[in-house]
mmCIF file of C-alpha atoms in Angstrom:
data_model
loop_
_atom_site.group_PDB
_atom_site.id
_atom_site.type_symbol
_atom_site.label_atom_id
_atom_site.label_comp_id
_atom_site.label_asym_id
_atom_site.label_seq_id
_atom_site.Cartn_x
_atom_site.Cartn_y
_atom_site.Cartn_z
ATOM 1 C CA MET A 585 -19.438 15.470 -14.733
ATOM 2 C CA GLN A 586 -20.501 14.947 -18.303
ATOM 3 C CA SER A 587 -18.847 11.913 -19.863
ATOM 4 C CA HIS A 588 -16.831 12.236 -23.073
ATOM 5 C CA PHE A 589 -18.434 9.528 -25.217
ATOM 6 C CA PRO A 590 -18.500 8.633 -28.917
ATOM 7 C CA PRO A 591 -21.709 9.680 -30.679
ATOM 8 C CA SER A 592 -23.547 6.375 -30.243
ATOM 9 C CA ASP A 593 -23.897 3.653 -27.655
ATOM 10 C CA GLU A 594 -22.999 1.068 -30.279
ATOM 11 C CA GLU A 595 -19.659 2.776 -30.866
ATOM 12 C CA PHE A 596 -19.137 3.147 -27.125
ATOM 13 C CA TRP A 597 -19.525 -0.582 -26.480
ATOM 14 C CA ALA A 598 -17.433 -1.414 -29.547
ATOM 15 C CA ARG A 599 -14.628 0.669 -28.071
ATOM 16 C CA VAL A 600 -14.969 -1.088 -24.710
ATOM 17 C CA ALA A 601 -14.796 -4.454 -26.486
ATOM 18 C CA ALA A 602 -11.629 -3.369 -28.317
ATOM 19 C CA GLU A 603 -9.801 -1.573 -25.496
ATOM 20 C CA GLY A 604 -11.193 -2.978 -22.266
ATOM 21 C CA ALA A 605 -12.067 -0.756 -19.336
ATOM 22 C CA PRO A 606 -11.847 1.771 -17.939
ATOM 23 C CA LEU A 607 -11.666 4.025 -20.963
ATOM 24 C CA VAL A 608 -9.038 6.756 -20.683
ATOM 25 C CA ASP A 609 -9.293 9.988 -22.686
ATOM 26 C CA PRO A 610 -7.373 13.268 -22.644
ATOM 27 C CA ASP A 611 -8.893 16.097 -20.665
ATOM 28 C CA PRO A 612 -9.498 18.797 -23.298
ATOM 29 C CA ASP A 613 -9.025 21.496 -20.646
ATOM 30 C CA ASP A 614 -5.769 20.294 -19.039
ATOM 31 C CA PRO A 615 -3.159 17.855 -20.411
ATOM 32 C CA ALA A 616 -2.130 16.943 -16.849
ATOM 33 C CA TYR A 617 -5.486 15.175 -16.355
ATOM 34 C CA ARG A 618 -7.420 12.323 -17.916
ATOM 35 C CA LEU A 619 -11.125 11.522 -18.191
ATOM 36 C CA VAL A 620 -11.461 7.971 -16.883
ATOM 37 C CA THR A 621 -14.726 6.163 -17.646
ATOM 38 C CA PHE A 622 -15.527 3.075 -15.585
ATOM 39 C CA VAL A 623 -17.961 0.653 -17.177
ATOM 40 C CA HIS A 624 -20.285 -2.096 -16.010
ATOM 41 C CA ARG A 625 -21.962 -4.229 -18.665
ATOM 42 C CA ASP A 626 -25.236 -5.990 -17.935
ATOM 43 C CA GLU A 627 -24.882 -9.755 -18.070
ATOM 44 C CA PRO A 628 -27.933 -11.758 -19.154
ATOM 45 C CA ALA A 629 -27.251 -14.438 -16.543
ATOM 46 C CA ASP A 630 -27.314 -11.937 -13.656
ATOM 47 C CA ASP A 631 -30.267 -10.323 -11.990
ATOM 48 C CA PRO A 632 -30.520 -6.770 -13.320
ATOM 49 C CA ALA A 633 -28.760 -4.217 -11.149
ATOM 50 C CA ASP A 634 -30.751 -1.310 -9.761
ATOM 51 C CA ALA A 635 -27.575 0.771 -9.530
ATOM 52 C CA VAL A 636 -23.817 0.257 -9.768
ATOM 53 C CA LEU A 637 -21.329 1.764 -7.343
ATOM 54 C CA ALA A 638 -17.702 2.417 -8.331
ATOM 55 C CA LEU A 639 -15.289 1.746 -5.473
ATOM 56 C CA VAL A 640 -12.114 3.625 -6.368
ATOM 57 C CA HIS A 641 -9.738 3.094 -3.462
ATOM 58 C CA THR A 642 -9.609 6.064 -1.075
ATOM 59 C CA VAL A 643 -11.434 8.313 -3.595
ATOM 60 C CA THR A 644 -14.787 6.666 -2.865
ATOM 61 C CA ASP A 645 -13.826 6.230 0.797
ATOM 62 C CA LYS A 646 -13.472 9.988 1.255
ATOM 63 C CA ASP A 647 -17.063 10.605 0.205
ATOM 64 C CA ARG A 648 -18.245 7.593 2.173
ATOM 65 C CA HIS A 649 -16.718 9.147 5.304
ATOM 66 C CA ALA A 650 -18.558 12.354 4.409
ATOM 67 C CA GLY A 651 -21.825 10.371 4.193
ATOM 68 C CA ASP A 652 -22.429 10.690 0.456
ATOM 69 C CA LEU A 653 -21.946 7.906 -2.123
ATOM 70 C CA ALA A 654 -23.853 9.727 -4.867
ATOM 71 C CA PRO A 655 -20.680 10.943 -6.674
ATOM 72 C CA HIS A 656 -19.749 7.298 -7.307
ATOM 73 C CA LEU A 657 -23.006 5.894 -8.660
ATOM 74 C CA MET A 658 -22.813 5.027 -12.341
ATOM 75 C CA ARG A 659 -25.389 6.309 -14.824
ATOM 76 C CA ARG A 660 -27.624 3.928 -16.731
ATOM 77 C CA ARG A 661 -27.102 3.591 -20.477
ATOM 78 C CA PRO A 662 -28.364 1.016 -23.014
ATOM 79 C CA GLY A 663 -26.547 -2.233 -22.318
ATOM 80 C CA GLY A 664 -24.986 -1.253 -19.017
ATOM 81 C CA TRP A 665 -23.640 1.533 -16.855
ATOM 82 C CA SER A 666 -20.799 4.067 -16.902
ATOM 83 C CA HIS A 667 -19.271 6.817 -14.809
ATOM 84 C CA THR A 668 -16.465 9.259 -15.627
ATOM 85 C CA TYR A 669 -13.907 10.691 -13.211
ATOM 86 C CA ARG A 670 -11.433 13.475 -13.881
ATOM 87 C CA LEU A 671 -8.118 12.224 -12.487
ATOM 88 C CA ARG A 672 -4.579 13.473 -12.695
ATOM 89 C CA ALA A 673 -2.512 11.539 -15.217
ATOM 90 C CA ASP A 674 -0.233 10.030 -12.539
ATOM 91 C CA HIS A 675 -3.059 8.452 -10.517
ATOM 92 C CA ARG A 676 -2.925 4.808 -9.468
ATOM 93 C CA ALA A 677 -5.699 3.017 -7.557
ATOM 94 C CA SER A 678 -7.160 -0.395 -7.021
ATOM 95 C CA TYR A 679 -10.888 -0.469 -7.688
ATOM 96 C CA GLN A 680 -13.953 -2.695 -7.691
ATOM 97 C CA LEU A 681 -17.551 -2.486 -8.878
ATOM 98 C CA TYR A 682 -20.603 -3.179 -6.738
ATOM 99 C CA PRO A 683 -23.898 -3.945 -8.514
ATOM 100 C CA VAL A 684 -26.685 -2.741 -6.231
ATOM 101 C CA ARG A 685 -29.909 -4.687 -6.017
ATOM 102 C CA GLY A 686 -32.537 -2.837 -4.080
ATOM 103 C CA ALA A 687 -31.758 0.339 -2.166
ATOM 104 C CA VAL A 688 -28.388 2.036 -2.461
ATOM 105 C CA PRO A 689 -26.377 1.058 0.642
ATOM 106 C CA GLY A 690 -25.803 3.510 3.435
ATOM 107 C CA THR A 691 -22.456 4.785 4.600
ATOM 108 C CA ALA A 692 -22.443 3.306 8.103
ATOM 109 C CA ARG A 693 -19.650 0.838 8.838
ATOM 110 C CA ALA A 694 -21.915 -2.234 8.797
ATOM 111 C CA ASP A 695 -23.346 -1.212 5.413
ATOM 112 C CA TRP A 696 -19.883 -0.563 4.022
ATOM 113 C CA LEU A 697 -18.556 -3.937 5.140
ATOM 114 C CA ARG A 698 -21.391 -5.605 3.222
ATOM 115 C CA VAL A 699 -20.437 -3.589 0.152
ATOM 116 C CA LEU A 700 -16.810 -4.678 0.450
ATOM 117 C CA ASP A 701 -17.872 -8.301 0.861
ATOM 118 C CA GLY A 702 -19.929 -8.122 -2.344
ATOM 119 C CA ALA A 703 -17.702 -5.951 -4.514
ATOM 120 C CA ARG A 704 -15.983 -7.550 -7.486
ATOM 121 C CA PRO A 705 -13.122 -6.801 -9.884
ATOM 122 C CA ASP A 706 -13.830 -5.271 -13.267
ATOM 123 C CA PRO A 707 -14.225 -8.149 -15.757
ATOM 124 C CA LEU A 708 -13.423 -5.770 -18.620
ATOM 125 C CA ALA A 709 -10.084 -4.583 -17.183
ATOM 126 C CA PRO A 710 -6.849 -5.880 -18.698
ATOM 127 C CA GLY A 711 -3.770 -6.631 -16.629
ATOM 128 C CA PRO A 712 -3.127 -8.466 -13.357
ATOM 129 C CA GLN A 713 -5.513 -8.062 -10.452
ATOM 130 C CA LEU A 714 -4.599 -7.161 -6.882
ATOM 131 C CA PRO A 715 -5.298 -10.162 -4.618
ATOM 132 C CA ALA A 716 -7.333 -9.841 -1.421
ATOM 133 C CA ARG A 717 -7.675 -11.779 1.834
ATOM 134 C CA ASP A 718 -10.448 -12.722 4.271
ATOM 135 C CA GLY A 719 -12.546 -14.249 1.496
ATOM 136 C CA ARG A 720 -12.986 -11.042 -0.456
ATOM 137 C CA ARG A 721 -12.586 -10.800 -4.212
ATOM 138 C CA PRO A 722 -9.494 -9.285 -5.829
ATOM 139 C CA SER A 723 -9.420 -5.749 -7.191
ATOM 140 C CA SER A 724 -8.630 -4.386 -10.604
ATOM 141 C CA VAL A 725 -5.881 -1.762 -10.845
ATOM 142 C CA LEU A 726 -6.025 1.578 -12.642
ATOM 143 C CA SER A 727 -2.585 2.950 -13.512
ATOM 144 C CA LEU A 728 -2.704 6.125 -15.559
ATOM 145 C CA PRO A 729 0.169 6.867 -17.965
ATOM 146 C CA ASP A 730 2.254 9.041 -15.651
ATOM 147 C CA ALA A 731 1.931 6.861 -12.536
ATOM 148 C CA PRO A 732 5.303 5.700 -11.167
ATOM 149 C CA ALA A 733 6.596 2.576 -12.884
ATOM 150 C CA GLN A 734 6.414 -0.686 -10.926
ATOM 151 C CA PRO A 735 8.919 -2.920 -12.742
ATOM 152 C CA TYR A 736 9.415 -5.326 -9.838
ATOM 153 C CA ALA A 737 5.843 -6.109 -8.773
ATOM 154 C CA GLN A 738 5.014 -9.069 -11.020
ATOM 155 C CA ARG A 739 6.658 -12.490 -11.160
ATOM 156 C CA ARG A 740 9.154 -12.980 -13.970
ATOM 157 C CA ALA A 741 9.575 -16.392 -15.515
ATOM 158 C CA ASP A 742 13.338 -16.075 -15.999
ATOM 159 C CA VAL A 743 14.276 -15.016 -12.447
ATOM 160 C CA PRO A 744 15.660 -17.531 -9.913
ATOM 161 C CA ARG A 745 13.146 -18.150 -7.151
ATOM 162 C CA GLY A 746 13.804 -17.892 -3.443
ATOM 163 C CA ARG A 747 12.140 -20.072 -0.835
ATOM 164 C CA THR A 748 9.919 -19.479 2.194
ATOM 165 C CA VAL A 749 10.264 -21.162 5.580
ATOM 166 C CA ALA A 750 7.489 -20.896 8.192
ATOM 167 C CA ALA A 751 8.572 -20.375 11.797
ATOM 168 C CA GLU A 752 7.414 -19.242 15.213
ATOM 169 C CA VAL A 753 9.604 -16.956 17.277
ATOM 170 C CA ALA A 754 8.675 -15.884 20.814
ATOM 171 C CA GLY A 755 5.102 -16.954 20.118
ATOM 172 C CA ARG A 756 4.926 -14.956 16.882
ATOM 173 C CA ARG A 757 4.321 -16.402 13.422
ATOM 174 C CA VAL A 758 7.079 -15.378 11.017
ATOM 175 C CA ASP A 759 7.546 -16.460 7.409
ATOM 176 C CA VAL A 760 11.186 -16.255 6.375
ATOM 177 C CA ARG A 761 11.719 -15.522 2.710
ATOM 178 C CA LEU A 762 15.254 -16.513 1.701
ATOM 179 C CA PRO A 763 16.776 -15.376 -1.597
ATOM 180 C CA ALA A 764 17.719 -17.740 -4.391
ATOM 181 C CA GLY A 765 21.046 -19.419 -3.747
ATOM 182 C CA ALA A 766 21.091 -18.778 0.014
ATOM 183 C CA GLY A 767 22.395 -21.691 2.073
ATOM 184 C CA ALA A 768 20.913 -22.966 5.275
ATOM 185 C CA ALA A 769 22.687 -20.339 7.383
ATOM 186 C CA ALA A 770 24.563 -17.959 5.096
ATOM 187 C CA GLY A 771 24.268 -15.822 2.008
ATOM 188 C CA ALA A 772 25.417 -16.913 -1.406
ATOM 189 C CA ASP A 773 28.897 -15.473 -0.733
ATOM 190 C CA GLY A 774 29.093 -16.963 2.736
ATOM 191 C CA GLY A 775 28.482 -13.616 4.424
ATOM 192 C CA PRO A 776 25.459 -12.375 6.361
ATOM 193 C CA LEU A 777 22.333 -11.510 4.407
ATOM 194 C CA PRO A 778 20.820 -8.038 4.648
ATOM 195 C CA VAL A 779 17.456 -8.385 6.332
ATOM 196 C CA LEU A 780 14.036 -6.837 5.840
ATOM 197 C CA VAL A 781 11.573 -7.012 8.742
ATOM 198 C CA LEU A 782 8.201 -6.556 7.040
ATOM 199 C CA LEU A 783 5.123 -6.058 9.208
ATOM 200 C CA ASP A 784 1.735 -7.477 8.167
ATOM 201 C CA GLY A 785 3.709 -10.385 6.762
ATOM 202 C CA GLU A 786 0.651 -12.587 6.226
ATOM 203 C CA MET A 787 -0.624 -10.052 3.685
ATOM 204 C CA TRP A 788 2.700 -9.452 1.963
ATOM 205 C CA GLY A 789 3.718 -13.096 1.807
ATOM 206 C CA GLU A 790 0.625 -15.247 1.468
ATOM 207 C CA VAL A 791 -1.469 -12.792 -0.559
ATOM 208 C CA LEU A 792 0.801 -10.348 -2.396
ATOM 209 C CA ALA A 793 3.767 -12.687 -3.027
ATOM 210 C CA VAL A 794 6.382 -10.106 -2.046
ATOM 211 C CA GLY A 795 9.025 -12.781 -2.616
ATOM 212 C CA ASP A 796 8.611 -12.179 -6.357
ATOM 213 C CA THR A 797 9.520 -8.522 -5.844
ATOM 214 C CA LEU A 798 12.570 -9.436 -3.762
ATOM 215 C CA ASP A 799 13.687 -11.980 -6.369
ATOM 216 C CA ASN A 800 13.321 -9.415 -9.159
ATOM 217 C CA LEU A 801 15.249 -6.751 -7.251
ATOM 218 C CA ALA A 802 18.117 -9.128 -6.526
ATOM 219 C CA ALA A 803 18.172 -10.502 -10.091
ATOM 220 C CA ASP A 804 18.495 -6.964 -11.471
ATOM 221 C CA GLY A 805 21.298 -6.231 -9.021
ATOM 222 C CA VAL A 806 19.625 -3.174 -7.523
ATOM 223 C CA ILE A 807 19.719 -4.663 -4.015
ATOM 224 C CA PRO A 808 21.889 -7.486 -2.715
ATOM 225 C CA PRO A 809 20.168 -10.839 -2.060
ATOM 226 C CA THR A 810 18.102 -10.081 1.038
ATOM 227 C CA ALA A 811 16.212 -12.189 3.555
ATOM 228 C CA ALA A 812 12.742 -11.012 4.590
ATOM 229 C CA LEU A 813 11.181 -11.729 7.971
ATOM 230 C CA LEU A 814 7.459 -11.486 7.302
ATOM 231 C CA VAL A 815 5.995 -10.887 10.762
ATOM 232 C CA HIS A 816 2.298 -11.688 11.147
ATOM 233 C CA THR A 817 0.644 -8.654 12.746
ATOM 234 C CA MET A 818 -2.898 -8.610 11.345
ATOM 235 C CA GLY A 819 -4.556 -10.540 14.167
ATOM 236 C CA PRO A 820 -6.414 -9.270 17.254
ATOM 237 C CA GLY A 821 -3.184 -7.980 18.814
ATOM 238 C CA ARG A 822 -2.457 -5.571 15.968
ATOM 239 C CA PRO A 823 -3.724 -2.382 17.679
ATOM 240 C CA GLU A 824 -1.463 -3.041 20.652
ATOM 241 C CA ASP A 825 1.599 -4.211 18.719
ATOM 242 C CA LEU A 826 1.572 -1.417 16.147
ATOM 243 C CA SER A 827 1.071 1.588 18.420
ATOM 244 C CA CYS A 828 4.607 2.634 19.410
ATOM 245 C CA ASN A 829 4.778 -0.380 21.708
ATOM 246 C CA PRO A 830 8.269 -0.692 23.250
ATOM 247 C CA GLY A 831 7.725 -4.347 24.151
ATOM 248 C CA PHE A 832 6.882 -5.328 20.580
ATOM 249 C CA VAL A 833 9.837 -3.437 19.088
ATOM 250 C CA ASP A 834 12.183 -4.935 21.682
ATOM 251 C CA LEU A 835 10.886 -8.406 20.818
ATOM 252 C CA LEU A 836 11.800 -7.808 17.175
ATOM 253 C CA ALA A 837 15.196 -6.394 18.127
ATOM 254 C CA ASP A 838 16.216 -8.838 20.857
ATOM 255 C CA ARG A 839 14.466 -12.056 19.914
ATOM 256 C CA LEU A 840 13.616 -12.090 16.204
ATOM 257 C CA LEU A 841 16.770 -10.595 14.702
ATOM 258 C CA PRO A 842 19.243 -12.712 16.751
ATOM 259 C CA TRP A 843 17.194 -15.826 15.971
ATOM 260 C CA ALA A 844 17.286 -15.065 12.232
ATOM 261 C CA ALA A 845 21.039 -14.433 12.386
ATOM 262 C CA ALA A 846 21.634 -17.818 14.029
ATOM 263 C CA GLU A 847 19.195 -19.785 11.873
ATOM 264 C CA HIS A 848 19.495 -18.117 8.486
ATOM 265 C CA GLY A 849 22.695 -16.100 8.410
ATOM 266 C CA THR A 850 21.091 -12.668 8.415
ATOM 267 C CA ALA A 851 22.952 -9.538 9.395
ATOM 268 C CA LEU A 852 22.734 -7.922 12.807
ATOM 269 C CA ALA A 853 24.298 -4.660 11.639
ATOM 270 C CA PRO A 854 21.715 -1.837 11.751
ATOM 271 C CA ASP A 855 22.845 -0.387 8.418
ATOM 272 C CA ARG A 856 21.960 -3.711 6.760
ATOM 273 C CA THR A 857 18.574 -4.014 8.456
ATOM 274 C CA VAL A 858 15.337 -2.442 7.211
ATOM 275 C CA ILE A 859 12.035 -2.435 9.061
ATOM 276 C CA ALA A 860 9.040 -1.662 6.849
ATOM 277 C CA GLY A 861 5.334 -1.185 7.362
ATOM 278 C CA GLN A 862 2.214 0.547 6.111
ATOM 279 C CA SER A 863 -0.364 2.580 8.017
ATOM 280 C CA ALA A 864 0.068 1.597 11.703
ATOM 281 C CA GLY A 865 2.999 -0.507 10.486
ATOM 282 C CA GLY A 866 4.595 2.620 9.010
ATOM 283 C CA LEU A 867 4.269 4.304 12.395
ATOM 284 C CA THR A 868 5.864 1.266 14.030
ATOM 285 C CA ALA A 869 8.750 1.182 11.563
ATOM 286 C CA ALA A 870 9.643 4.780 12.419
ATOM 287 C CA PHE A 871 9.260 4.058 16.129
ATOM 288 C CA ALA A 872 11.593 1.061 15.831
ATOM 289 C CA ALA A 873 14.308 3.291 14.353
ATOM 290 C CA PHE A 874 13.701 5.790 17.144
ATOM 291 C CA ARG A 875 13.725 3.285 20.006
ATOM 292 C CA ARG A 876 16.244 0.728 18.734
ATOM 293 C CA PRO A 877 18.631 2.305 16.218
ATOM 294 C CA ASP A 878 21.197 -0.247 17.424
ATOM 295 C CA ARG A 879 19.176 -2.834 15.508
ATOM 296 C CA PHE A 880 17.066 -0.888 12.985
ATOM 297 C CA GLY A 881 19.189 1.520 10.979
ATOM 298 C CA ASN A 882 16.673 1.894 8.144
ATOM 299 C CA ALA A 883 12.931 2.573 8.386
ATOM 300 C CA LEU A 884 10.637 2.264 5.359
ATOM 301 C CA CYS A 885 7.392 4.019 6.268
ATOM 302 C CA GLN A 886 4.426 3.956 3.875
ATOM 303 C CA SER A 887 1.305 5.979 4.680
ATOM 304 C CA GLY A 888 2.325 5.995 8.323
ATOM 305 C CA SER A 889 -0.317 6.714 10.955
ATOM 306 C CA PHE A 890 1.696 9.559 12.443
ATOM 307 C CA TRP A 891 -1.438 11.160 13.849
ATOM 308 C CA TRP A 892 -1.167 8.629 16.694
ATOM 309 C CA PRO A 893 -1.257 10.203 20.187
ATOM 310 C CA ASP A 894 0.526 8.879 23.236
ATOM 311 C CA GLY A 895 -1.923 6.333 24.591
ATOM 312 C CA THR A 896 -1.111 7.323 28.171
ATOM 313 C CA ASP A 897 -1.694 11.056 27.700
ATOM 314 C CA PHE A 898 -4.300 11.911 25.080
ATOM 315 C CA ASP A 899 -4.423 15.488 26.352
ATOM 316 C CA ALA A 900 -0.889 15.977 25.035
ATOM 317 C CA GLY A 901 -2.249 15.967 21.485
ATOM 318 C CA SER A 902 -1.618 13.921 18.363
ATOM 319 C CA GLU A 903 1.633 13.100 16.533
ATOM 320 C CA TRP A 904 3.387 11.758 19.626
ATOM 321 C CA LEU A 905 6.254 10.141 17.715
ATOM 322 C CA THR A 906 6.958 13.241 15.632
ATOM 323 C CA ARG A 907 7.215 15.222 18.860
ATOM 324 C CA GLN A 908 9.720 12.687 20.210
ATOM 325 C CA PHE A 909 11.908 13.029 17.116
ATOM 326 C CA ALA A 910 11.798 16.819 17.564
ATOM 327 C CA ALA A 911 12.720 16.723 21.248
ATOM 328 C CA GLU A 912 15.149 13.808 21.627
ATOM 329 C CA GLN A 913 18.742 13.289 20.574
ATOM 330 C CA ARG A 914 19.214 12.424 16.910
ATOM 331 C CA ARG A 915 19.457 8.679 16.192
ATOM 332 C CA GLU A 916 21.695 7.022 13.613
ATOM 333 C CA ALA A 917 18.918 5.967 11.245
ATOM 334 C CA ARG A 918 17.827 6.555 7.669
ATOM 335 C CA PHE A 919 14.249 6.903 6.442
ATOM 336 C CA TRP A 920 12.132 6.331 3.369
ATOM 337 C CA VAL A 921 8.773 8.040 3.959
ATOM 338 C CA GLU A 922 5.952 8.110 1.426
ATOM 339 C CA VAL A 923 2.272 8.978 1.503
ATOM 340 C CA GLY A 924 -0.562 9.291 -0.999
ATOM 341 C CA LEU A 925 -1.924 12.629 -2.137
ATOM 342 C CA GLN A 926 -5.420 11.157 -1.746
ATOM 343 C CA GLU A 927 -4.846 10.287 1.928
ATOM 344 C CA TRP A 928 -6.600 13.293 3.364
ATOM 345 C CA MET A 929 -6.307 11.890 6.916
ATOM 346 C CA LEU A 930 -2.531 11.301 6.783
ATOM 347 C CA LEU A 931 -0.923 13.707 4.324
ATOM 348 C CA THR A 932 -0.390 16.630 6.699
ATOM 349 C CA GLN A 933 1.057 14.444 9.444
ATOM 350 C CA ASN A 934 3.514 12.729 7.089
ATOM 351 C CA ARG A 935 4.689 16.086 5.802
ATOM 352 C CA HIS A 936 5.186 17.248 9.378
ATOM 353 C CA LEU A 937 7.287 14.194 10.220
ATOM 354 C CA ARG A 938 9.399 14.821 7.122
ATOM 355 C CA ASP A 939 9.994 18.425 8.133
ATOM 356 C CA VAL A 940 11.008 17.459 11.663
ATOM 357 C CA LEU A 941 13.361 14.707 10.497
ATOM 358 C CA VAL A 942 15.026 17.010 7.974
ATOM 359 C CA ALA A 943 15.383 19.772 10.563
ATOM 360 C CA ARG A 944 17.055 17.322 12.948
ATOM 361 C CA GLY A 945 19.564 16.242 10.282
ATOM 362 C CA TYR A 946 18.226 12.785 9.461
ATOM 363 C CA ASP A 947 18.841 11.149 6.092
ATOM 364 C CA VAL A 948 15.288 11.198 4.695
ATOM 365 C CA ALA A 949 13.929 10.276 1.273
ATOM 366 C CA TYR A 950 10.360 11.557 1.037
ATOM 367 C CA ARG A 951 7.823 10.936 -1.707
ATOM 368 C CA GLU A 952 4.179 11.732 -2.343
ATOM 369 C CA PHE A 953 2.414 9.465 -4.832
ATOM 370 C CA ASN A 954 -0.919 10.216 -6.430
ATOM 371 C CA GLY A 955 -2.950 7.448 -4.853
ATOM 372 C CA GLY A 956 -4.469 6.330 -1.601
ATOM 373 C CA HIS A 957 -4.142 3.900 1.301
ATOM 374 C CA ASP A 958 -3.648 1.132 -1.171
ATOM 375 C CA TYR A 959 -1.463 -1.943 -1.703
ATOM 376 C CA ALA A 960 -1.605 -1.189 -5.431
ATOM 377 C CA CYS A 961 0.603 1.820 -4.636
ATOM 378 C CA TRP A 962 2.537 0.370 -1.692
ATOM 379 C CA ARG A 963 3.926 -2.628 -3.560
ATOM 380 C CA GLY A 964 5.783 -0.310 -5.940
ATOM 381 C CA GLY A 965 6.864 2.002 -3.150
ATOM 382 C CA LEU A 966 8.205 -0.895 -1.104
ATOM 383 C CA ALA A 967 10.509 -1.879 -3.960
ATOM 384 C CA ASP A 968 11.665 1.711 -4.502
ATOM 385 C CA GLY A 969 12.310 2.167 -0.798
ATOM 386 C CA LEU A 970 14.398 -0.992 -0.610
ATOM 387 C CA VAL A 971 16.495 0.143 -3.566
ATOM 388 C CA HIS A 972 17.122 3.451 -1.809
ATOM 389 C CA LEU A 973 17.927 1.954 1.593
ATOM 390 C CA LEU A 974 19.717 -1.264 0.615
ATOM 391 C CA GLY A 975 20.988 -0.436 -2.884
ATOM 392 C CA SER A 976 23.727 -2.891 -3.773
ATOM 393 C CA PRO A 977 27.374 -1.778 -3.531
ATOM 394 C CA ALA A 978 27.787 -2.188 -7.307
ATOM 395 C CA ARG A 979 24.834 0.115 -7.924
ATOM 396 C CA LYS A 980 26.009 2.706 -5.389
ATOM 397 C CA GLY A 981 29.505 2.689 -6.828
#
């Protein structure tokens, strides 16, 4: 694609200095799109790059899976590099830049892991970065003008802060995030606290500071003060735990929730309990509502891996859980299901689950966002899903 640049490189870099990056311009052919120019400026202290690769979450991944990174290599220009994408005006994505020294990396997994280890945020991008874990650098975030608002994602100075208590329950690490004003074993009004069971808790708590989102939601009165049980599931046992595993879901239902009720005054009522997860965690959240609706009355499923087949009968085909919802008696459970339009490996399966749930009479809120398999999108969707599923009585009335 030809980039839409000012007439000189001097003016181009002056605009970058004034506005930051990426540069966003109208698409002259369609007002629903934007021309988004990512920029890498040569730094005198660095070794010169031989190429620069733009890593736009899920967008670059799709071509990497197809074995071709060429569409994401920036073009050389005096003073640096640039590359322009045509993106719909509601697109949101985390992104990084990877200066290449030597040969352009291949697309095999080992090559890609080295790219991810060396990728860096955009130093020219304004706004907060998206933190990372496992020693990797944070990402910058592109949010085009029509992307869904995320008013609860960032910490606010004037909002009362909750507190986090580390615990171990049935051999599982759990970080308990209690809302501001909660006592040792009761909510601020003396009653039980609504409870969020959030899978991949080590990412949401230690890295993404989801407590800030919960504090903001409660301060604005859009959900009641809510306790969050941040269950660590990103270790070696993740593939087993988050694959429609009855034992894991029963542990959450029969060990974790009663423990939290006794220790921290959380509710045991299913209509005041939400289980939430992303990817395999989204699959598990839906499975928890299917298997244990007596405990989990609300499932918040983001980019769920609903392609998953029954591990004991792969010949039966994919989408095992969707087939169970279609065949079994309807459960008393509500759902928030969302998936990214860029998630070419998940979009069809999430739509199929939605259709089955609606046909069976479930209460389903379904949303497609213009983004990928990306915490930059999920952190806003998590807040919106909690408002829908737990919305405070004052707000509902």
